[in-house]
Coordinates of C-alpha atoms in Angstrom, one line a residue:
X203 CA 16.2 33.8 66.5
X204 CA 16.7 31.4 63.5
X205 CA 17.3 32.4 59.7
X206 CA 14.5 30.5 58.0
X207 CA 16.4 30.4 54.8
X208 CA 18.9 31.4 52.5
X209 CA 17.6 32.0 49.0
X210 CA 19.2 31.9 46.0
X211 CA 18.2 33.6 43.4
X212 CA 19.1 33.0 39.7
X213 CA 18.3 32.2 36.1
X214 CA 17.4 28.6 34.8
X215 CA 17.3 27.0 31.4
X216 CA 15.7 23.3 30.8
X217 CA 16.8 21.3 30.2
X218 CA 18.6 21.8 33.1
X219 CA 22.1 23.2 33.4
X220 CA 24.0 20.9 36.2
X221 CA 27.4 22.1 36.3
X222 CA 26.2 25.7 37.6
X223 CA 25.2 24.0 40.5
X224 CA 28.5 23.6 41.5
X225 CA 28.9 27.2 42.7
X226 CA 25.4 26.7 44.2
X227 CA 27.1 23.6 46.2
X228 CA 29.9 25.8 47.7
X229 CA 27.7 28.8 48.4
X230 CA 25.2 27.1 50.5
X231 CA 28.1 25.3 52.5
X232 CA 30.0 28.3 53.2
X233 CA 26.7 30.1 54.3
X234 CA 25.6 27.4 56.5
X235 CA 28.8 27.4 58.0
X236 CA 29.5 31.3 58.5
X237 CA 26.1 31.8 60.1
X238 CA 26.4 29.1 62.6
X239 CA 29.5 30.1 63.5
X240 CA 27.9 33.2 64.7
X241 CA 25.5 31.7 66.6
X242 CA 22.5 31.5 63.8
X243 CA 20.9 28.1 63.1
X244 CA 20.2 28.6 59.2
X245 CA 16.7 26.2 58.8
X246 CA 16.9 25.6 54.8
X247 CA 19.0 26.9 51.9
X248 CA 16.5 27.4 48.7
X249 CA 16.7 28.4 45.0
X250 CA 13.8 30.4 43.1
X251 CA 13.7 31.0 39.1
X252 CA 12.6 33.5 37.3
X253 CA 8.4 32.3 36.3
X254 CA 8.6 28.9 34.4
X255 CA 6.6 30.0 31.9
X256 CA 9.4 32.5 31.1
X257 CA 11.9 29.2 31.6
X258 CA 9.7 26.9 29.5
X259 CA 8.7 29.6 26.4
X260 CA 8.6 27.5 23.1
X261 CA 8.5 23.5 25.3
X262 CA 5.1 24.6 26.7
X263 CA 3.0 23.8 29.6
X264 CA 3.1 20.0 29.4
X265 CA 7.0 19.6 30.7
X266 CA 6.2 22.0 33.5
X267 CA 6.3 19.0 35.7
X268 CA 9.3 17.0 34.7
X269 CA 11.1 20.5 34.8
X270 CA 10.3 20.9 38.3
X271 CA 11.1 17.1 39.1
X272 CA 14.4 17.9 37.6
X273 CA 15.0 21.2 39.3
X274 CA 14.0 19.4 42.5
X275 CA 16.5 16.5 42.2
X276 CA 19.4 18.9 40.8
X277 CA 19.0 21.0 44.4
X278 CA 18.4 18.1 46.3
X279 CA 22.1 16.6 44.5
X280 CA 23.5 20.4 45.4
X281 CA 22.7 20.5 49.4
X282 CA 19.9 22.8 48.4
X283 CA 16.7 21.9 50.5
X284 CA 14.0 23.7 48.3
X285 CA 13.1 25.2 45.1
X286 CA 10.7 27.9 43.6
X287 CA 10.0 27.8 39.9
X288 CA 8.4 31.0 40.5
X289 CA 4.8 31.8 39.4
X290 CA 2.4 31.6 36.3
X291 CA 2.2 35.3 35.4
X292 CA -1.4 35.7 34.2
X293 CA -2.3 40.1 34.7
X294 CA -1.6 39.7 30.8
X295 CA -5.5 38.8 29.7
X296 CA -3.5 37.2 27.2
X297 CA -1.1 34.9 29.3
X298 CA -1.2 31.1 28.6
X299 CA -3.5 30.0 31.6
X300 CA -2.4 26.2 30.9
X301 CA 1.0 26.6 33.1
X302 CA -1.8 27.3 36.2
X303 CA -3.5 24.0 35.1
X304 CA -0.3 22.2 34.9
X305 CA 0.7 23.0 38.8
X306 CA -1.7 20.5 40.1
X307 CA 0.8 17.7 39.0
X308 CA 4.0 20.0 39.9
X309 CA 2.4 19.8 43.4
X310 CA 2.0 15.3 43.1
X311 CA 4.9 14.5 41.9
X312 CA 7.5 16.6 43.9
X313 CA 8.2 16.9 47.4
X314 CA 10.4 20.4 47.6
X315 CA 9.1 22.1 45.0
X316 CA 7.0 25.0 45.3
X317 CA 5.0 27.5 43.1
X318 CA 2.6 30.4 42.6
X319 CA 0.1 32.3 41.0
X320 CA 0.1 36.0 39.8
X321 CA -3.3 36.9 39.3
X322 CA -2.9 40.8 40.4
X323 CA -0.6 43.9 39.9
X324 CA -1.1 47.8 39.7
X325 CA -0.4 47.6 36.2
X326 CA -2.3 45.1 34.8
X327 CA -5.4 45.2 37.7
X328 CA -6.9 41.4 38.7
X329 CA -7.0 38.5 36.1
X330 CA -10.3 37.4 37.0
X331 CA -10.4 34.4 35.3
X332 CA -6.6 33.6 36.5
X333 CA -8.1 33.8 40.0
X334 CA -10.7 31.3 39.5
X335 CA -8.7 29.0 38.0
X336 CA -6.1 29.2 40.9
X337 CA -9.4 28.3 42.9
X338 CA -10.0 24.8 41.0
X339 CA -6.2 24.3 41.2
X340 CA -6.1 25.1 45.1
X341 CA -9.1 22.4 45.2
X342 CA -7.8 20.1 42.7
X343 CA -4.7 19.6 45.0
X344 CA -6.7 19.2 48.2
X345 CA -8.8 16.4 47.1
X346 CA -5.2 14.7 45.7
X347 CA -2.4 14.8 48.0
X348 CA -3.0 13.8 51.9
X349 CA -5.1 15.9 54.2
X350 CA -4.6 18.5 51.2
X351 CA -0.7 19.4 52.5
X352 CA 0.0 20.0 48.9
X353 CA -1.6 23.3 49.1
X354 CA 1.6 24.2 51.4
X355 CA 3.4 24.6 48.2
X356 CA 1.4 26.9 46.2
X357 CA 0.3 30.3 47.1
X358 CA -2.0 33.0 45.1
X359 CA 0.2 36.6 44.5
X360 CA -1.2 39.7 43.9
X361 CA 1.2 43.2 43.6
X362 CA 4.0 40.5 45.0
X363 CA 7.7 41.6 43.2
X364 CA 10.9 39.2 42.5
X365 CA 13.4 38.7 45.2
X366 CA 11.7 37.8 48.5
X367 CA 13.2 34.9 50.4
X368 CA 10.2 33.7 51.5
X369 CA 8.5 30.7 49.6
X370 CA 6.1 29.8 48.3
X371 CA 6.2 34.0 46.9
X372 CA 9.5 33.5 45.9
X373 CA 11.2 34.3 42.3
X374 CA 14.1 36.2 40.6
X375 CA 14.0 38.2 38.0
X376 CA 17.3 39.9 36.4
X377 CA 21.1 38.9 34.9
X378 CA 22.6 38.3 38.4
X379 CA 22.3 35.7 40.6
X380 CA 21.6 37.1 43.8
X381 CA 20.7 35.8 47.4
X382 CA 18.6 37.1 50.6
X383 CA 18.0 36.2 54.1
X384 CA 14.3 35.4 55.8
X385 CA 14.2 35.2 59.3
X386 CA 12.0 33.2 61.9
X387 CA 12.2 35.7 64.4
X388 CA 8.8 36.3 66.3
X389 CA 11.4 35.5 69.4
X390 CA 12.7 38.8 69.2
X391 CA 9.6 40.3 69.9
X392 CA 8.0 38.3 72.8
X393 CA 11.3 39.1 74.3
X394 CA 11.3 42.6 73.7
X395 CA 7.8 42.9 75.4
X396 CA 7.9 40.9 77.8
X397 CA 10.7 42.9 80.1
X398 CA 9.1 46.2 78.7
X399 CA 7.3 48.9 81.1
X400 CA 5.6 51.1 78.6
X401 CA 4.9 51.3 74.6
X402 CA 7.8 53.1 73.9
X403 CA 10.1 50.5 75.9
X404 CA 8.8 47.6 74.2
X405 CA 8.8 49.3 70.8
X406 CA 12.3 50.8 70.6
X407 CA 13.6 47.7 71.9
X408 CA 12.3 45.6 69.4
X409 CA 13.4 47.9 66.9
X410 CA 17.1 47.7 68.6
X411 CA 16.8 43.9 68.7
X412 CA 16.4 43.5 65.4
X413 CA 19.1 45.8 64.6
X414 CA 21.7 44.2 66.3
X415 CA 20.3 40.5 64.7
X416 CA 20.4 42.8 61.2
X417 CA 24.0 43.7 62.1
X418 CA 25.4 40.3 62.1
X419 CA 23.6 39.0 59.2
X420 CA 24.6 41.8 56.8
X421 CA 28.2 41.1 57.9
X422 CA 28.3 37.3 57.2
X423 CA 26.2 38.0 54.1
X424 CA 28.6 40.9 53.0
X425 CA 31.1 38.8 52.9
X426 CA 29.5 35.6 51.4
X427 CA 28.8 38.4 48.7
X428 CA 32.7 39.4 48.3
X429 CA 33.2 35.5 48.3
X430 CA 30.6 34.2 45.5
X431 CA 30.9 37.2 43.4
X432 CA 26.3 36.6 44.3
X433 CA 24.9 39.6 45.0
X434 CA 23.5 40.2 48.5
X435 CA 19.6 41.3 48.4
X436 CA 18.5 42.0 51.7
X437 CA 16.7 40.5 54.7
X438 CA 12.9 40.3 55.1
X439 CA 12.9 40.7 58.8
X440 CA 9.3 39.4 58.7
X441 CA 9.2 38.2 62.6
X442 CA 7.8 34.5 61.5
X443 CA 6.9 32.1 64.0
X444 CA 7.6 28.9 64.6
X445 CA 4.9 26.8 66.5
X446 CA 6.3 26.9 70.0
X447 CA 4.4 29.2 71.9
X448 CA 8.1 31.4 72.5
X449 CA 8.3 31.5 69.0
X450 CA 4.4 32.8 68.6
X451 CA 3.8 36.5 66.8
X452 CA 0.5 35.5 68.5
X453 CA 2.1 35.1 72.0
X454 CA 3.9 38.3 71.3
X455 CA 1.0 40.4 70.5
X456 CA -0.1 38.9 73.6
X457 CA 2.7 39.7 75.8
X458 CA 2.2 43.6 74.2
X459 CA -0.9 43.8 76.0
X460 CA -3.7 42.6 74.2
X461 CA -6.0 39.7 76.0
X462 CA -6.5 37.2 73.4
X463 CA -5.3 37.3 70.0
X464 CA -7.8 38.4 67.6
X465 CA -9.5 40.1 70.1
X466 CA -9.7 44.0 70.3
X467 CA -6.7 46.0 70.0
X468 CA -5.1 43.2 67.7
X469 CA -5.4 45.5 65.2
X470 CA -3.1 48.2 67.2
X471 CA -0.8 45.5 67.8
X472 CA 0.3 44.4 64.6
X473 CA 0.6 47.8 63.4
X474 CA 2.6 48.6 66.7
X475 CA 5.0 45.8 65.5
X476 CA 5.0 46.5 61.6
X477 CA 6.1 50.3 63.0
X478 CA 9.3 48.8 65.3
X479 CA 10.4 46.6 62.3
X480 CA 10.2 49.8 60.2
X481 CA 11.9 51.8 62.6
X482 CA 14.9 49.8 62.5
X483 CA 17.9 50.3 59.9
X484 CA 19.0 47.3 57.5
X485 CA 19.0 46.3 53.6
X486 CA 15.8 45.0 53.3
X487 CA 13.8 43.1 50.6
X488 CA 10.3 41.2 50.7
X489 CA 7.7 41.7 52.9
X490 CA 9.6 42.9 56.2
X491 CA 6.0 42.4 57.7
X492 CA 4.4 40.8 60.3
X493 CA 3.4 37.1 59.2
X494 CA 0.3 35.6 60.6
X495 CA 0.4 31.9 59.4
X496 CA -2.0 30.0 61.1
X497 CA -1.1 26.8 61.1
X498 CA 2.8 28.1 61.9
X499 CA 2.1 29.8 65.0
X500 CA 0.7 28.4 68.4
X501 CA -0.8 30.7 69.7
X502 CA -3.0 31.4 66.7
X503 CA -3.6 28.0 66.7
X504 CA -4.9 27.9 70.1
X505 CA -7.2 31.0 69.4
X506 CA -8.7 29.8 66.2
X507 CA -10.1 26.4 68.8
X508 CA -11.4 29.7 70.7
X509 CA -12.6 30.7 67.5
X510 CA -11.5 34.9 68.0
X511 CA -10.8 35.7 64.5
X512 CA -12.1 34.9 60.7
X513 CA -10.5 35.5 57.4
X514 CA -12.1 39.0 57.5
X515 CA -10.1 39.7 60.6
X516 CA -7.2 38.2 59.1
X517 CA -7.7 40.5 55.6
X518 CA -8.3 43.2 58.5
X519 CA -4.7 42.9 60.0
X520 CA -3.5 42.4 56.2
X521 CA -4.2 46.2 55.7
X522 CA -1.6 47.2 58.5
X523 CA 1.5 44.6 58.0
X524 CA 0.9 43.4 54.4
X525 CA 1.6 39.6 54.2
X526 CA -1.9 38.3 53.5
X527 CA -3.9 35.2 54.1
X528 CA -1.1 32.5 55.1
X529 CA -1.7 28.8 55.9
X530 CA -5.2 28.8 56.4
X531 CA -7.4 26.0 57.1
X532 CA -10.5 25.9 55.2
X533 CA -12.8 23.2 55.3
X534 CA -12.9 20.3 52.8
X535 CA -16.3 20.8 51.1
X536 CA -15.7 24.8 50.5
X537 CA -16.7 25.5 46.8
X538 CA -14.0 27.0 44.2
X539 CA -17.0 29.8 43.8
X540 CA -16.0 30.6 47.5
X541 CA -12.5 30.1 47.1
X542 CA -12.3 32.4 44.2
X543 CA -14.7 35.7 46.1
X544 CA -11.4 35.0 49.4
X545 CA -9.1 35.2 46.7
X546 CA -10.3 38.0 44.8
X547 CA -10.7 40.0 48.1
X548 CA -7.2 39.3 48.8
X549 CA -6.3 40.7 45.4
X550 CA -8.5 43.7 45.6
X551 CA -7.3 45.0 49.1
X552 CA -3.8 44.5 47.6
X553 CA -4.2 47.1 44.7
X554 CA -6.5 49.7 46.8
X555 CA -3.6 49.8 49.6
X556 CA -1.0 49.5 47.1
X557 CA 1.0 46.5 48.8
X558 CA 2.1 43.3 47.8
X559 CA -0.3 40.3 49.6
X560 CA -0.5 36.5 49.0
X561 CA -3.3 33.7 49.8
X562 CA -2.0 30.2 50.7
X563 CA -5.5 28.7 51.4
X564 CA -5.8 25.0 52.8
X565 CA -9.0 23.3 52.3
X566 CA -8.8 19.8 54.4
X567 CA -10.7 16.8 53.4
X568 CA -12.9 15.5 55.2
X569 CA -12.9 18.2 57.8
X570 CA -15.6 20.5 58.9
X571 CA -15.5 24.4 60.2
X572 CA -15.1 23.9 63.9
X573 CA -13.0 20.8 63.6
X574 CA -9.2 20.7 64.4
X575 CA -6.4 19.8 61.9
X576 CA -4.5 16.3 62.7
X577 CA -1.1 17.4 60.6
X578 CA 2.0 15.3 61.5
X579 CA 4.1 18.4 60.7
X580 CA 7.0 20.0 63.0
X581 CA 6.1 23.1 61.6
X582 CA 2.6 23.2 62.1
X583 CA 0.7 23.2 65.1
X584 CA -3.1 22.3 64.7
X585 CA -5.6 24.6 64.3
X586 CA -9.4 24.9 63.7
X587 CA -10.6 24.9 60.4
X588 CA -12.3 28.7 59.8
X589 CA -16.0 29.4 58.8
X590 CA -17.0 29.7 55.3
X591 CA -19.3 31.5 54.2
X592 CA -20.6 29.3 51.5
X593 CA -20.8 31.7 49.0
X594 CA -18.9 33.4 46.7
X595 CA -19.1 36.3 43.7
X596 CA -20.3 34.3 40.7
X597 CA -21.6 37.1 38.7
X598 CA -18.6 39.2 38.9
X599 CA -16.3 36.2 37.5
X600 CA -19.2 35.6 34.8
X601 CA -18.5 39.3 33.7
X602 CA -14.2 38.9 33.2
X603 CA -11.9 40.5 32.3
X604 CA -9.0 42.4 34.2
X605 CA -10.4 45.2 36.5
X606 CA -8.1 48.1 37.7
X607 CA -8.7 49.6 41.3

């Protein structure tokens, strides 16, 4: 098991405040150090801001970008490895959709700098025309930045709170600056089923695995806490992959019992899993789900060539771990019509089951359904683009406004 990240969160002004990046410095030395020391690779330290729209009241959507170029090079200066200048927040019907039009060039002209769209939440019900113009910005950035990578940075929300480490869903809201662990720990799972001789077996010792992981980092992070005068948030203890197939939720699911991911049973499976890391006792924040990324875990990878399982059985598994619809290759001609009906399905299942859920769609030019990414990536492994259906729900955006479910 690795920790993914430790996030910062905290409040920003812009023009940008450098010498609170001093503390910022010290924090994310002392963490990388105190969790090695125990044995825990930390992958990336990261900041996340409350929305920039919130950040940039009054300047306006046109220095969306240089703020973000300056936030980037201030972490970068800092040891920090990535940012999060949080999302547009559009449920208001009267929210100022320009900041979504703006993160087109966020996207171009940084390279660690990510961001998000709220376009759904319990109070407000689903921004319909914020979703479609997330759609043309998803598609904007695909047909402007290589093989569409760009769309790594940016990811729809819907129901989605502050304070998960996780980008691109990341964002803080609040006085205090706070921090929070996610893990890349599908490990922990293929491990626990793989020695395990019945349900039960492999589901309390998962449970206990991730415990004892829980135990360590609460104690380091407890006392980087008491240290940095930061307050400690949680973990989200989301089990995400990396794309080895030892690393693979996929593999895991596998090693459970079922024959082929997305096949039959899958659906068990993930609940099964979302149950264990429920069962188990820690401070947590975020999802604390079971991530399916696509292009992030080998073994869907390898399934998706097989061609086992569609959005609609990705939505499906959505409804039993809540993370959503996560690095998903699309293919380069789909229409924003399309893209907005996938989005707007995402949102809706997120306010009937009452969880948080996010869509970080990847059209590739040039590619077809059927055909296989070529991504130079370490942390993707290449995986068939999924079937459209080259259609979307025109009518329902031509009607507006903000429906509550």
């Amino acid at each position: 098991m690795r920790i993914r990240s430790v996030t910062l969160d905290t409040n920003v002004r812009y023009p940008i405040d450098i010498e609170r990046f001093a503390q910022f410095k010290v924090f994310q030395q002392t963490a990388r150090a105190r969790f090695e020391e125990a044995g825990l690779e930390v992958q990336t330290v990261r900041l996340a801001t409350q929305p920039f729209p919130t950040i940039l009241r009054g300047q306006g959507a046109s220095v969306a970008a240089p703020f973000a170029r300056a936030l980037e090079a201030a972490c970068a200066d800092h040891g920090i490895d990535y940012c999060s200048i949080g999302p547009a927040v559009t449920p208001d019907l009267h929210a100022d959709l320009s900041y979504i039009e703006a993160i087109p060039e966020i996207i171009r002209t940084t390279e660690a700098a990510f961001t998000s769209v709220l376009v759904a939440s319990r109070e407000s019900g689903i921004h319909l025309e914020a979703v479609a113009k997330s759609a043309e910005v998803i598609a904007e950035i695909a047909r402007t930045t290589p093989a569409g990578f760009g769309n790594l940075r940016l990811a729809v929300l819907a129901n989605c709170g502050p304070g998960s480490p996780f980008f691109p869903v990341s964002y803080h809201d609040g006085d205090e600056t706070r921090f929070s662990i996610a893990t890349e720990a599908a490990d922990l799972a293929v491990e626990a089923f793989s020695g395990a001789g019945s349900l039960e077996e492999a589901g309390a010792g998962l449970t206990r695995r991730i415990e004892e992981m829980a135990g360590v980092i609460e104690g380091i992070s407890k006392e980087l806490a008491g240290d940095s005068g930061f307050t400690y948030g949680g973990i989200d203890f989301s089990l995400a992959p990396f794309p080895e197939t030892d690393r693979s939720i996929g593999h895991a699911i596998e090693r459970l019992g079922v024959s082929r991911f997305g096949s039959s049973g899958t659906l068990f499976a993930v609940a099964f899993i979302k149950r264990a890391i429920e069962a188990a006792a820690f401070k947590r924040c975020g999802f604390s789900g079971v991530m399916l990324p696509v292009l992030e875990d080998q073994t869907l990878a390898d399934r998706s060539v097989d061609d086992l399982f569609t959005l609609d059985s990705l939505l499906l598994y959505s409804t039993v771990c809540g993370t959503g619809l996560d690095t998903i290759p699309l293919p380069g001609d789909i229409t924003t019509e399309e893209l907005s009906a996938v989005l707007l399905d995402t949102a809706t299942l997120s306010l009937v089951a009452d969880k948080p859920l996010t869509a970080r769609l990847m059209p590739i030019p040039g590619k077809e359904s059927g055909e296989v990414t070529d991504f130079d990536f370490a942390y993707f492994a290449n995986a068939s683009i999924l079937e459209g259906r080259g259609s979307g729900a025109p009518g329902i955006f031509d009607r507006g406004g903000s429906p509550t479910l």
